[in-house]
Amino acid sequence: MEKHTKVLIIGSGPAGYTAGIYASRANLSPMLYEGDQPGGQLTQTTEIENFPGYPEGILGQEMMDDLRKQCERYGTEIVSRTIDKVDFSKRPFVCQDDRGDVIVAETVIICTGAKARYLGLSDEEKYRGLGVSACATCDGFFYRKRTVAVVGGGDTACEEALYLSTLASKVYMIVRKDHLRASHTLQQRVFNKENIEILFKCNATGLYGEDGVEGAHIVRHLGEEKEERFDLPLEGFFLAIGHIPATHIFRGQLDLDGEGYIRVQSPTTRTSVEGVFAAGDCADPIYRQAVSAAGTGCRAAMDAERFLVDHSDL
Ligand code: NDP
């Protein structure tokens, strides 16, 4: 089957749904492909307390359900399938879903998101939402006056540790090397914080606890003669070892950075291909917040609308 659309939105997190709301309200009748995790990363979290407009907080799943309904109300066609092939070499763009259906699109808005990188320990899955988190800004508040650890030694890990140090009583950084990778300024700020302690040359190999995280199993000097193992009591275990943008199908078609994030011509959402726009975490290695993703989703829909007006001869 072949379908035609003015705007194809790929992905259904806050960026995708917001793009859907704006594009449908602009009478563009967009098609939105939800992908294999409808609602995106936020459906995996519990309460969201930092999205403006919800003084009591809201469940991630509930917010995504509301955004979906808002999209449909204005005429976005939501398709519960995944786009797994795109051809951006000429306009209109030809994309294909996982059933083999072809979608011919005048513009494409990519909102495929990113996934936090985890260590791959089975305990991370066991305690997810029970002490394990990959977002200090989202979950730090639950650890006021508690002991927490941040895994990683990059900019994100330092920022997360600094943020947590204003809430938690003690923050450990678990760093596998004997140095941090973060910028000099961030490192200095971390070193100057009294309640942050860096455990260099350490790896977490597991977590323990009855109903939630009560501590982590740590190995220092892994594989070396002086290897030592110890348990570190803590209640929050934050991963900050990078993110993986979901952009593999665009490799070779769009300009991506070394980590796979889509490069956009900031402050617009234009990508290296005219008529293709990117919004949300797939193009954002820095902020990665629901509200900032929603903001870029809005901008992408407006960019697509302007592109269609400028190319109305298409
Ligand atoms: P990075 O890739 O820069 O750092 C990842 C960190 O996690 C490194 O310390 C790395 O260790 C460690 N790590 C990776 N895998 C494992 C593992 N399996 N076990 C233990 N440790 C692991 O990611 P970031 O998210 O920190 O940053 C991504 C990009 O965003 C960077 O370009 C960064 O500069 C930028 N950024 C900038 C900010 C700012 O300017 N304010 C804020 C946040 C991000 P190792 O060093 O040993 O590889």
Tab-separated table of C-alpha atoms in Angstrom, residues 10-16 37 40-41 110-116 243-248 250 260-262 279-284 288 293:
chain	number	residue	atom	x	y	z
A	10	ILE	CA	8.510	9.667	13.023
A	11	GLY	CA	8.364	9.041	16.773
A	12	SER	CA	5.916	9.656	19.579
A	13	GLY	CA	7.572	11.215	22.620
A	14	PRO	CA	6.823	14.785	23.692
A	15	ALA	CA	8.577	16.107	20.559
A	16	GLY	CA	6.590	13.929	18.135
A	37	GLN	CA	7.565	2.291	22.283
A	40	GLY	CA	8.745	7.145	24.275
A	41	GLN	CA	11.056	7.220	27.284
A	110	ILE	CA	12.207	13.045	12.992
A	111	CYS	CA	11.484	12.646	16.718
A	112	THR	CA	12.899	9.194	17.349
A	113	GLY	CA	14.472	10.084	20.721
A	114	ALA	CA	17.375	8.521	22.537
A	115	LYS	CA	17.873	5.890	25.170
A	116	ALA	CA	20.020	6.234	28.259
A	243	HIS	CA	22.870	8.175	25.645
A	244	ILE	CA	22.228	6.325	22.415
A	245	PRO	CA	20.200	8.328	19.880
A	246	ALA	CA	17.757	6.226	17.822
A	247	THR	CA	19.063	7.403	14.468
A	248	HIS	CA	20.545	4.291	12.828
A	250	PHE	CA	19.236	7.863	8.989
A	260	GLY	CA	24.888	9.642	16.113
A	261	TYR	CA	22.853	12.743	17.069
A	262	ILE	CA	21.224	14.493	14.098
A	279	ALA	CA	13.311	17.530	17.169
A	280	GLY	CA	13.699	16.165	20.664
A	281	ASP	CA	16.419	13.944	22.066
A	282	CYS	CA	17.554	12.497	18.700
A	283	ALA	CA	19.039	15.936	17.992
A	284	ASP	CA	19.833	17.029	21.551
A	288	ARG	CA	17.157	15.949	27.045
A	293	ALA	CA	11.752	18.196	23.459
